[in-house]
PDB file of C-alpha atoms in Angstrom:
ATOM      1  CA  MET L   1     109.375 104.198  93.996  1.00 40.00           C
ATOM      2  CA  LEU L   2     105.960 104.245  92.424  1.00 40.00           C
ATOM      3  CA  ALA L   3     103.559 104.783  95.298  1.00 39.00           C
ATOM      4  CA  GLY L   4     100.898 107.427  94.994  1.00 43.00           C
ATOM      5  CA  CYS L   5     100.341 107.738  91.247  1.00 54.00           C
ATOM      6  CA  GLY L   6      98.765 105.332  88.817  1.00 50.00           C
ATOM      7  CA  GLN L   7      95.902 102.919  88.619  1.00 45.00           C
ATOM      8  CA  GLN L   8      95.586  99.298  89.649  1.00 41.00           C
ATOM      9  CA  THR L   9      99.330  98.822  89.782  1.00 41.00           C
ATOM     10  CA  ILE L  10     100.797  96.107  91.979  1.00 38.00           C
ATOM     11  CA  ASP L  11     103.850  98.180  92.971  1.00 40.00           C
ATOM     12  CA  ASN L  12     105.872  95.173  94.093  1.00 40.00           C
ATOM     13  CA  PRO L  13     104.538  92.396  91.903  1.00 39.00           C
ATOM     14  CA  PRO L  14     104.774  88.923  93.459  1.00 39.00           C
ATOM     15  CA  ALA L  15     107.856  87.074  92.309  1.00 40.00           C
ATOM     16  CA  ARG L  16     106.486  83.935  90.721  1.00 39.00           C
ATOM     17  CA  ASN L  17     108.578  83.302  87.615  1.00 41.00           C
ATOM     18  CA  ALA L  18     111.646  81.113  87.452  1.00 40.00           C
ATOM     19  CA  ALA L  19     113.812  81.294  90.531  1.00 42.00           C
ATOM     20  CA  ALA L  20     117.092  83.113  90.270  1.00 39.00           C
ATOM     21  CA  PRO L  21     120.141  80.858  90.492  1.00 42.00           C
ATOM     22  CA  ALA L  22     122.010  80.882  93.757  1.00 43.00           C
ATOM     23  CA  ALA L  23     124.703  83.523  93.930  1.00 43.00           C
ATOM     24  CA  ASP L  24     128.313  82.383  94.183  1.00 52.00           C
ATOM     25  CA  PRO L  25     129.424  82.974  97.803  1.00 50.00           C
ATOM     26  CA  ALA L  26     132.929  83.696  96.516  1.00 55.00           C
ATOM     27  CA  GLN L  27     131.688  86.771  94.646  1.00 59.00           C
ATOM     28  CA  PRO L  28     132.046  90.043  96.583  1.00 58.00           C
ATOM     29  CA  GLY L  29     128.664  91.546  95.782  1.00 70.00           C
ATOM     30  CA  PRO L  30     125.078  90.926  94.743  1.00 86.00           C
ATOM     31  CA  GLN L  31     123.879  89.522  91.459  1.00 88.00           C
ATOM     32  CA  VAL L  32     121.992  92.043  89.336  1.00 92.00           C
ATOM     33  CA  PHE L  33     119.302  90.762  86.989  1.00 91.00           C
ATOM     34  CA  ARG L  34     118.252  93.099  84.178  1.00 92.00           C
ATOM     35  CA  ASP L  35     115.264  91.311  82.676  1.00 89.00           C
ATOM     36  CA  ASN L  36     112.281  93.520  81.772  1.00 90.00           C
ATOM     37  CA  TRP L  37     113.667  96.750  83.198  1.00 94.00           C
ATOM     38  CA  PRO L  38     111.463  99.697  82.217  1.00 94.00           C
ATOM     39  CA  ALA L  39     112.382 102.137  79.465  1.00 95.00           C
ATOM     40  CA  LYS L  40     113.279 105.657  80.563  1.00 96.00           C
ATOM     41  CA  VAL L  41     110.242 106.962  78.662  1.00 97.00           C
ATOM     42  CA  PRO L  42     107.207 104.805  77.788  1.00 97.00           C
ATOM     43  CA  THR L  43     107.540 103.276  74.326  1.00 96.00           C
ATOM     44  CA  ARG L  44     103.973 102.017  73.905  1.00 96.00           C
ATOM     45  CA  GLY L  45     100.387 103.024  74.432  1.00 97.00           C
ATOM     46  CA  LEU L  46      98.857 106.421  75.127  1.00 98.00           C
ATOM     47  CA  ALA L  47     101.785 107.432  77.353  1.00 98.00           C
ATOM     48  CA  LYS L  48     104.344 106.768  74.615  1.00 98.00           C
ATOM     49  CA  GLY L  49     107.034 109.451  74.625  1.00 98.00           C
ATOM     50  CA  LEU L  50     105.555 111.342  77.580  1.00 98.00           C
ATOM     51  CA  ALA L  51     107.820 112.687  80.332  1.00 98.00           C
ATOM     52  CA  LEU L  52     106.853 115.271  82.924  1.00 98.00           C
ATOM     53  CA  PRO L  53     109.227 118.145  83.773  1.00 98.00           C
ATOM     54  CA  LEU L  54     109.946 116.908  87.305  1.00 98.00           C
ATOM     55  CA  GLU L  55     111.264 113.630  85.950  1.00 98.00           C
ATOM     56  CA  ALA L  56     114.518 115.454  85.205  1.00 97.00           C
ATOM     57  CA  TYR L  57     115.075 115.554  88.975  1.00 97.00           C
ATOM     58  CA  MET L  58     113.992 111.978  89.712  1.00 97.00           C
ATOM     59  CA  THR L  59     116.142 108.935  90.264  1.00 96.00           C
ATOM     60  CA  SER L  60     115.839 106.202  87.659  1.00 97.00           C
ATOM     61  CA  TYR L  61     115.359 102.549  88.503  1.00 97.00           C
ATOM     62  CA  ALA L  62     118.825 101.797  87.132  1.00 96.00           C
ATOM     63  CA  ASP L  63     120.331 104.445  89.420  1.00 96.00           C
ATOM     64  CA  GLU L  64     118.488 103.052  92.436  1.00 97.00           C
ATOM     65  CA  ILE L  65     119.870  99.609  91.676  1.00 97.00           C
ATOM     66  CA  ALA L  66     123.375 101.015  91.197  1.00 97.00           C
ATOM     67  CA  VAL L  67     123.329 102.677  94.608  1.00 97.00           C
ATOM     68  CA  GLN L  68     121.945  99.572  96.298  1.00 96.00           C
ATOM     69  CA  GLN L  69     124.567  97.477  94.545  1.00 96.00           C
ATOM     70  CA  ALA L  70     127.284  99.760  95.897  1.00 97.00           C
ATOM     71  CA  ARG L  71     125.803  99.584  99.380  1.00 96.00           C
ATOM     72  CA  ASP L  72     125.672  95.795  99.162  1.00 95.00           C
ATOM     73  CA  ASN L  73     129.248  95.611  97.884  1.00 95.00           C
ATOM     74  CA  ALA L  74     130.430  97.790 100.776  1.00 96.00           C
ATOM     75  CA  GLU L  75     128.389  95.790 103.283  1.00 95.00           C
ATOM     76  CA  THR L  76     129.750  92.476 102.009  1.00 94.00           C
ATOM     77  CA  ALA L  77     133.332  93.714 102.180  1.00 94.00           C
ATOM     78  CA  CYS L  78     132.795  94.927 105.739  1.00 95.00           C
ATOM     79  CA  MET L  79     131.148  91.716 106.932  1.00 94.00           C
ATOM     80  CA  ARG L  80     133.878  89.570 105.439  1.00 93.00           C
ATOM     81  CA  ARG L  81     136.474  91.531 107.411  1.00 95.00           C
ATOM     82  CA  TYR L  82     134.823  90.158 110.531  1.00 95.00           C
ATOM     83  CA  GLY L  83     134.882  86.546 109.434  1.00 93.00           C
ATOM     84  CA  PHE L  84     131.620  86.191 107.533  1.00 92.00           C
ATOM     85  CA  ALA L  85     133.299  84.668 104.498  1.00 89.00           C
ATOM     86  CA  ASN L  86     130.065  83.627 102.770  1.00 87.00           C
ATOM     87  CA  TRP L  87     128.226  86.885 103.364  1.00 90.00           C
ATOM     88  CA  ARG L  88     126.114  88.131 100.506  1.00 86.00           C
ATOM     89  CA  THR L  89     122.995  90.199  99.998  1.00 90.00           C
ATOM     90  CA  GLU L  90     119.704  89.896  98.139  1.00 88.00           C
ATOM     91  CA  ASP L  91     119.740  89.630  94.361  1.00 90.00           C
ATOM     92  CA  LEU L  92     118.895  92.960  92.721  1.00 94.00           C
ATOM     93  CA  GLY L  93     116.624  93.831  89.815  1.00 93.00           C
ATOM     94  CA  THR L  94     114.496  90.716  90.194  1.00 90.00           C
ATOM     95  CA  ALA L  95     111.128  92.513  90.303  1.00 88.00           C
ATOM     96  CA  PRO L  96     111.416  95.683  88.224  1.00 92.00           C
ATOM     97  CA  PRO L  97     108.592  98.228  88.352  1.00 92.00           C
ATOM     98  CA  LEU L  98     106.464  99.220  85.385  1.00 92.00           C
ATOM     99  CA  ALA L  99     108.008 102.697  85.236  1.00 96.00           C
ATOM    100  CA  ASP L 100     111.567 103.994  85.273  1.00 97.00           C
ATOM    101  CA  ASN L 101     110.941 106.510  88.041  1.00 97.00           C
ATOM    102  CA  ALA L 102     108.422 107.659  90.627  1.00 96.00           C
ATOM    103  CA  SER L 103     106.252 109.477  88.093  1.00 97.00           C
ATOM    104  CA  ASN L 104     104.911 106.051  87.080  1.00 97.00           C
ATOM    105  CA  MET L 105     104.149 107.470  83.649  1.00 98.00           C
ATOM    106  CA  PRO L 106     102.902 104.252  82.001  1.00 97.00           C
ATOM    107  CA  ARG L 107     100.039 104.219  84.534  1.00 96.00           C
ATOM    108  CA  ARG L 108     100.088 107.660  86.094  1.00 98.00           C
ATOM    109  CA  TYR L 109      96.741 108.443  84.491  1.00 98.00           C
ATOM    110  CA  GLY L 110      95.498 104.899  84.725  1.00 96.00           C
ATOM    111  CA  LEU L 111      96.059 102.051  82.334  1.00 96.00           C
ATOM    112  CA  THR L 112      97.275 103.374  78.967  1.00 98.00           C
ATOM    113  CA  ASP L 113      98.495 100.385  76.940  1.00 97.00           C
ATOM    114  CA  LEU L 114      95.729  98.688  74.939  1.00 98.00           C
ATOM    115  CA  SER L 115      97.745  95.574  74.161  1.00 97.00           C
ATOM    116  CA  GLU L 116      98.514  95.072  77.863  1.00 96.00           C
ATOM    117  CA  ALA L 117      94.854  95.655  78.727  1.00 97.00           C
ATOM    118  CA  LYS L 118      93.735  92.973  76.300  1.00 97.00           C
ATOM    119  CA  GLU L 119      96.196  90.417  77.633  1.00 95.00           C
ATOM    120  CA  TYR L 120      96.682  91.197  81.326  1.00 93.00           C
ATOM    121  CA  GLY L 121      93.802  93.449  82.350  1.00 93.00           C
ATOM    122  CA  TYR L 122      95.211  95.764  85.003  1.00 92.00           C
ATOM    123  CA  ARG L 123      97.961  93.384  86.110  1.00 89.00           C
ATOM    124  CA  PRO L 124     101.679  93.883  85.528  1.00 85.00           C
ATOM    125  CA  PRO L 125     102.909  92.060  82.430  1.00 86.00           C
ATOM    126  CA  HIS L 126     106.140  90.905  84.107  1.00 76.00           C
ATOM    127  CA  PRO L 127     105.682  89.456  87.608  1.00 69.00           C
ATOM    128  CA  GLY L 128     109.399  89.158  88.345  1.00 66.00           C
ATOM    129  CA  ARG L 129     111.526  86.268  89.509  1.00 68.00           C
ATOM    130  CA  GLU L 130     112.281  84.798  92.887  1.00 68.00           C
ATOM    131  CA  SER L 131     115.303  86.072  94.740  1.00 67.00           C
ATOM    132  CA  THR L 132     117.540  83.562  96.462  1.00 66.00           C
ATOM    133  CA  PRO L 133     117.434  84.301 100.213  1.00 64.00           C
ATOM    134  CA  PRO L 134     120.895  85.137 101.528  1.00 68.00           C
ATOM    135  CA  PRO L 135     122.224  83.049 104.414  1.00 63.00           C
ATOM    136  CA  GLU L 136     123.428  84.223 107.830  1.00 66.00           C
ATOM    137  CA  ARG L 137     121.575  87.537 108.023  1.00 65.00           C
ATOM    138  CA  ASP L 138     119.538  86.579 111.083  1.00 62.00           C
ATOM    139  CA  ALA L 139     122.371  84.966 113.029  1.00 84.00           C
ATOM    140  CA  ALA L 140     123.034  86.757 116.322  1.00 88.00           C
ATOM    141  CA  ASP L 141     126.709  87.423 115.601  1.00 92.00           C
ATOM    142  CA  ALA L 142     125.848  88.710 112.135  1.00 92.00           C
ATOM    143  CA  VAL L 143     123.300  91.148 113.537  1.00 91.00           C
ATOM    144  CA  THR L 144     125.874  92.401 116.027  1.00 94.00           C
ATOM    145  CA  VAL L 145     128.436  93.142 113.337  1.00 96.00           C
ATOM    146  CA  LEU L 146     125.894  94.487 110.859  1.00 95.00           C
ATOM    147  CA  GLN L 147     124.211  96.879 113.289  1.00 95.00           C
ATOM    148  CA  GLY L 148     126.856  97.427 115.957  1.00 95.00           C
ATOM    149  CA  ARG L 149     124.302  96.465 118.584  1.00 92.00           C
ATOM    150  CA  GLN L 150     123.759  93.557 120.926  1.00 91.00           C
ATOM    151  CA  ASP L 151     120.999  92.928 123.462  1.00 87.00           C
ATOM    152  CA  GLY L 152     119.573  96.368 122.840  1.00 86.00           C
ATOM    153  CA  GLY L 153     122.804  98.267 123.396  1.00 92.00           C
ATOM    154  CA  ASP L 154     125.624  99.590 121.246  1.00 93.00           C
ATOM    155  CA  VAL L 155     128.814  97.537 120.951  1.00 93.00           C
ATOM    156  CA  THR L 156     132.181  98.757 119.747  1.00 93.00           C
ATOM    157  CA  SER L 157     134.025  95.497 119.121  1.00 95.00           C
ATOM    158  CA  PHE L 158     133.476  91.936 117.923  1.00 95.00           C
ATOM    159  CA  LYS L 159     135.765  89.134 119.059  1.00 94.00           C
ATOM    160  CA  GLY L 160     138.388  91.668 120.051  1.00 94.00           C
ATOM    161  CA  LYS L 161     138.261  93.597 116.810  1.00 96.00           C
ATOM    162  CA  ALA L 162     136.960  97.176 116.784  1.00 97.00           C
ATOM    163  CA  LEU L 163     133.648  97.718 115.006  1.00 97.00           C
ATOM    164  CA  PRO L 164     132.759 100.783 112.946  1.00 96.00           C
ATOM    165  CA  ASP L 165     130.309 103.147 114.600  1.00 96.00           C
ATOM    166  CA  GLY L 166     126.890 101.668 113.860  1.00 96.00           C
ATOM    167  CA  GLY L 167     128.420  98.409 112.635  1.00 97.00           C
ATOM    168  CA  CYS L 168     128.789  97.631 108.970  1.00 97.00           C
ATOM    169  CA  THR L 169     125.537  99.439 108.221  1.00 96.00           C
ATOM    170  CA  GLY L 170     126.972 102.613 109.698  1.00 97.00           C
ATOM    171  CA  GLU L 171     130.106 102.181 107.621  1.00 97.00           C
ATOM    172  CA  VAL L 172     128.028 101.729 104.471  1.00 97.00           C
ATOM    173  CA  ASN L 173     125.968 104.845 105.218  1.00 96.00           C
ATOM    174  CA  ARG L 174     129.100 106.929 105.553  1.00 96.00           C
ATOM    175  CA  LYS L 175     130.860 105.388 102.570  1.00 96.00           C
ATOM    176  CA  VAL L 176     128.005 105.279 100.054  1.00 96.00           C
ATOM    177  CA  GLY L 177     125.100 107.254 101.448  1.00 91.00           C
ATOM    178  CA  THR L 178     121.495 106.995 100.316  1.00 90.00           C
ATOM    179  CA  LEU L 179     119.259 108.600  97.719  1.00 92.00           C
ATOM    180  CA  ASP L 180     116.825 111.204  99.032  1.00 91.00           C
ATOM    181  CA  ALA L 181     113.895 111.778  96.676  1.00 93.00           C
ATOM    182  CA  ASN L 182     111.520 113.284  99.227  1.00 95.00           C
ATOM    183  CA  LEU L 183     111.284 116.760  97.686  1.00 97.00           C
ATOM    184  CA  VAL L 184     110.758 115.808  94.051  1.00 98.00           C
ATOM    185  CA  GLU L 185     108.314 113.042  94.917  1.00 97.00           C
ATOM    186  CA  ARG L 186     106.344 115.393  97.169  1.00 98.00           C
ATOM    187  CA  LEU L 187     106.121 117.947  94.368  1.00 98.00           C
ATOM    188  CA  SER L 188     105.153 115.227  91.917  1.00 98.00           C
ATOM    189  CA  GLY L 189     102.357 114.127  94.208  1.00 98.00           C
ATOM    190  CA  GLU L 190     101.215 117.735  94.579  1.00 98.00           C
ATOM    191  CA  SER L 191     101.045 118.283  90.823  1.00 98.00           C
ATOM    192  CA  PHE L 192      99.202 115.013  90.377  1.00 98.00           C
ATOM    193  CA  GLU L 193      96.516 115.998  92.878  1.00 98.00           C
ATOM    194  CA  ARG L 194      96.222 119.582  91.626  1.00 98.00           C
ATOM    195  CA  SER L 195      95.927 118.509  88.004  1.00 98.00           C
ATOM    196  CA  GLN L 196      92.810 116.497  88.793  1.00 98.00           C
ATOM    197  CA  GLN L 197      91.088 119.652  89.996  1.00 98.00           C
ATOM    198  CA  THR L 198      91.629 121.597  86.774  1.00 98.00           C
ATOM    199  CA  ALA L 199      88.613 122.368  84.607  1.00 98.00           C
ATOM    200  CA  ALA L 200      90.145 120.647  81.588  1.00 98.00           C
ATOM    201  CA  VAL L 201      90.788 117.365  83.405  1.00 98.00           C
ATOM    202  CA  LYS L 202      87.369 117.393  85.054  1.00 98.00           C
ATOM    203  CA  ALA L 203      85.744 117.910  81.665  1.00 98.00           C
ATOM    204  CA  VAL L 204      87.636 115.146  79.904  1.00 98.00           C
ATOM    205  CA  MET L 205      87.114 112.814  82.863  1.00 98.00           C
ATOM    206  CA  GLY L 206      83.383 113.376  82.464  1.00 98.00           C
ATOM    207  CA  GLN L 207      83.637 112.496  78.794  1.00 98.00           C
ATOM    208  CA  TRP L 208      85.551 109.330  79.649  1.00 98.00           C
ATOM    209  CA  SER L 209      82.903 108.416  82.243  1.00 98.00           C
ATOM    210  CA  GLN L 210      80.142 108.799  79.660  1.00 98.00           C
ATOM    211  CA  CYS L 211      82.083 106.654  77.207  1.00 98.00           C
ATOM    212  CA  MET L 212      82.461 103.950  79.857  1.00 98.00           C
ATOM    213  CA  LYS L 213      78.771 104.175  80.725  1.00 97.00           C
ATOM    214  CA  GLY L 214      77.947 103.538  77.097  1.00 98.00           C
ATOM    215  CA  ARG L 215      79.921 100.304  77.406  1.00 97.00           C
ATOM    216  CA  GLY L 216      78.106  99.196  80.548  1.00 96.00           C
ATOM    217  CA  HIS L 217      80.456 100.467  83.265  1.00 96.00           C
ATOM    218  CA  GLU L 218      79.290 102.882  85.980  1.00 95.00           C
ATOM    219  CA  VAL L 219      82.498 104.738  86.859  1.00 96.00           C
ATOM    220  CA  ASN L 220      82.922 108.452  87.558  1.00 96.00           C
ATOM    221  CA  ASN L 221      86.706 108.580  87.180  1.00 96.00           C
ATOM    222  CA  VAL L 222      89.593 106.338  86.228  1.00 96.00           C
ATOM    223  CA  TRP L 223      90.172 105.254  89.826  1.00 93.00           C
ATOM    224  CA  ASP L 224      86.657 103.818  90.177  1.00 94.00           C
ATOM    225  CA  THR L 225      87.626 100.769  88.134  1.00 92.00           C
ATOM    226  CA  ASP L 226      89.502  99.540  91.237  1.00 86.00           C
ATOM    227  CA  LYS L 227      86.142  99.085  92.928  1.00 85.00           C
ATOM    228  CA  LEU L 228      84.896  96.813  90.165  1.00 85.00           C
ATOM    229  CA  TYR L 229      87.920  94.526  89.895  1.00 77.00           C
ATOM    230  CA  PRO L 230      90.517  95.157  92.602  1.00 71.00           C
ATOM    231  CA  PRO L 231      93.998  94.043  91.485  1.00 63.00           C
ATOM    232  CA  VAL L 232      95.122  90.789  93.058  1.00 68.00           C
ATOM    233  CA  ALA L 233      97.769  88.236  92.191  1.00 67.00           C
ATOM    234  CA  GLY L 234      96.972  85.808  89.417  1.00 76.00           C
ATOM    235  CA  ALA L 235      95.549  86.010  85.917  1.00 85.00           C
ATOM    236  CA  ALA L 236      92.903  88.557  84.991  1.00 89.00           C
ATOM    237  CA  SER L 237      89.329  87.419  84.424  1.00 91.00           C
ATOM    238  CA  SER L 238      87.540  88.023  81.116  1.00 92.00           C
ATOM    239  CA  GLU L 239      85.418  90.661  82.890  1.00 93.00           C
ATOM    240  CA  GLU L 240      88.521  92.525  84.072  1.00 94.00           C
ATOM    241  CA  ILE L 241      90.057  92.365  80.615  1.00 95.00           C
ATOM    242  CA  LYS L 242      86.897  93.823  79.075  1.00 96.00           C
ATOM    243  CA  LEU L 243      86.854  96.634  81.627  1.00 96.00           C
ATOM    244  CA  ALA L 244      90.546  97.366  81.055  1.00 96.00           C
ATOM    245  CA  THR L 245      90.127  97.318  77.284  1.00 98.00           C
ATOM    246  CA  ASP L 246      87.115  99.633  77.403  1.00 98.00           C
ATOM    247  CA  ASP L 247      89.023 101.895  79.803  1.00 98.00           C
ATOM    248  CA  VAL L 248      91.937 102.424  77.402  1.00 98.00           C
ATOM    249  CA  GLU L 249      89.703 102.726  74.354  1.00 98.00           C
ATOM    250  CA  CYS L 250      87.636 105.426  76.074  1.00 98.00           C
ATOM    251  CA  LYS L 251      90.832 107.238  77.029  1.00 98.00           C
ATOM    252  CA  THR L 252      91.793 107.106  73.356  1.00 98.00           C
ATOM    253  CA  THR L 253      88.541 108.499  72.000  1.00 98.00           C
ATOM    254  CA  THR L 254      88.368 111.296  74.595  1.00 98.00           C
ATOM    255  CA  GLY L 255      92.076 112.214  74.531  1.00 98.00           C
ATOM    256  CA  LEU L 256      92.139 112.011  78.338  1.00 98.00           C
ATOM    257  CA  VAL L 257      95.816 111.158  78.757  1.00 98.00           C
ATOM    258  CA  LYS L 258      97.110 114.029  76.594  1.00 98.00           C
ATOM    259  CA  VAL L 259      94.787 116.577  78.224  1.00 98.00           C
ATOM    260  CA  TRP L 260      95.771 115.454  81.709  1.00 98.00           C
ATOM    261  CA  PHE L 261      99.458 115.376  80.832  1.00 98.00           C
ATOM    262  CA  ASP L 262      99.344 118.907  79.420  1.00 98.00           C
ATOM    263  CA  GLU L 263      97.602 120.256  82.516  1.00 98.00           C
ATOM    264  CA  GLU L 264     100.050 118.608  84.874  1.00 98.00           C
ATOM    265  CA  THR L 265     103.020 119.704  82.787  1.00 98.00           C
ATOM    266  CA  ALA L 266     102.016 123.332  83.264  1.00 98.00           C
ATOM    267  CA  ILE L 267     101.654 122.841  87.021  1.00 98.00           C
ATOM    268  CA  GLN L 268     105.048 121.142  87.282  1.00 98.00           C
ATOM    269  CA  LYS L 269     106.808 123.882  85.358  1.00 98.00           C
ATOM    270  CA  GLN L 270     105.579 126.389  87.921  1.00 98.00           C
ATOM    271  CA  LEU L 271     106.558 124.112  90.801  1.00 98.00           C
ATOM    272  CA  ILE L 272     110.059 123.863  89.382  1.00 98.00           C
ATOM    273  CA  LYS L 273     110.322 127.662  89.179  1.00 98.00           C
ATOM    274  CA  ASP L 274     109.143 127.965  92.775  1.00 98.00           C
ATOM    275  CA  ASN L 275     111.550 125.301  94.072  1.00 98.00           C
ATOM    276  CA  LYS L 276     114.463 125.625  91.661  1.00 98.00           C
ATOM    277  CA  ALA L 277     117.261 126.035  94.193  1.00 98.00           C
ATOM    278  CA  SER L 278     116.115 123.152  96.385  1.00 97.00           C
ATOM    279  CA  LEU L 279     115.608 120.851  93.412  1.00 98.00           C
ATOM    280  CA  GLU L 280     119.027 121.655  91.989  1.00 97.00           C
ATOM    281  CA  GLY L 281     120.620 121.043  95.375  1.00 97.00           C
ATOM    282  CA  ALA L 282     118.903 117.676  95.673  1.00 96.00           C
ATOM    283  CA  ARG L 283     119.990 116.743  92.164  1.00 96.00           C
ATOM    284  CA  SER L 284     123.590 117.679  92.953  1.00 96.00           C
ATOM    285  CA  ARG L 285     123.568 115.479  96.054  1.00 95.00           C
ATOM    286  CA  ARG L 286     122.018 112.659  94.048  1.00 95.00           C
ATOM    287  CA  ASN L 287     124.691 112.905  91.380  1.00 96.00           C
ATOM    288  CA  SER L 288     127.415 112.871  94.025  1.00 96.00           C
ATOM    289  CA  THR L 289     125.973 109.680  95.540  1.00 96.00           C
ATOM    290  CA  LEU L 290     125.732 108.091  92.084  1.00 97.00           C
ATOM    291  CA  SER L 291     129.357 108.988  91.358  1.00 97.00           C
ATOM    292  CA  THR L 292     130.461 107.366  94.612  1.00 97.00           C
ATOM    293  CA  ALA L 293     128.355 104.279  93.879  1.00 97.00           C
ATOM    294  CA  SER L 294     129.805 103.967  90.391  1.00 96.00           C
ATOM    295  CA  ALA L 295     133.355 104.038  91.700  1.00 96.00           C
ATOM    296  CA  ILE L 296     132.594 101.386  94.326  1.00 94.00           C
ATOM    297  CA  ASN L 297     130.921  99.097  91.829  1.00 94.00           C
ATOM    298  CA  ALA L 298     133.739  99.537  89.305  1.00 93.00           C
ATOM    299  CA  ALA L 299     136.305  98.520  91.951  1.00 88.00           C
ATOM    300  CA  ARG L 300     134.391  95.367  92.875  1.00 77.00           C
TER     301      ARG L 300
END
């Protein structure tokens, strides 16, 4: 969800906290864990309260999980019709992102939370938990029923019982559907790139660079910090924490985040005007999929 915008973010942080308990095979759908899910709008740091106009058209993390939960519920029901009594899917919500949607606002303009910088450097504060691997998914018969294919060709029945077109996956696609965020995420990426070329952002980025230079860091823009301490799994070093702390403090003194946000907000408002009909159509289709997902999950 968060690719393309933000600094030194491990988009899918390694699951290394306590393992999730094994799901009960008798349950018809996946377990959903809700620990450390992101707020809809940042509640801390320099990005506190900020939301870009295009976020109104984006899918939230909770909505993504709801649709996947519905797909998993439908898949499990289908597979059990064909004798896979213990079928279940991956646990959901085990490694939540830092942001509620693809704008990645907490780190869209780089690291923005001073308290996180001082404790974690550029690393995510919540690494997530392990997900219990589901059984059976790689078994040959399971693949046949799930995909409606065997030995490279389509199959229409399993043990004398007719299969849905495309197997259980095909049935799920028709019953639940998927979320298509291509348009809004493309426009979000466009505004992000264009905003960096504005005179106001270039000027404030120069001020930030001079502030960082005064603290011993040779960086021209907020993305250059990656070159000094690339994000990897594990705890941050004292050097990374100092860099991250100086980064956020220089953003504070220069007002970089607010300037950048204001410039991108103006660009997004124009993009919405230029693409209003397409965006509204995409939002309508999204809402229809969410309504279907909600009904499926409620009937579980």
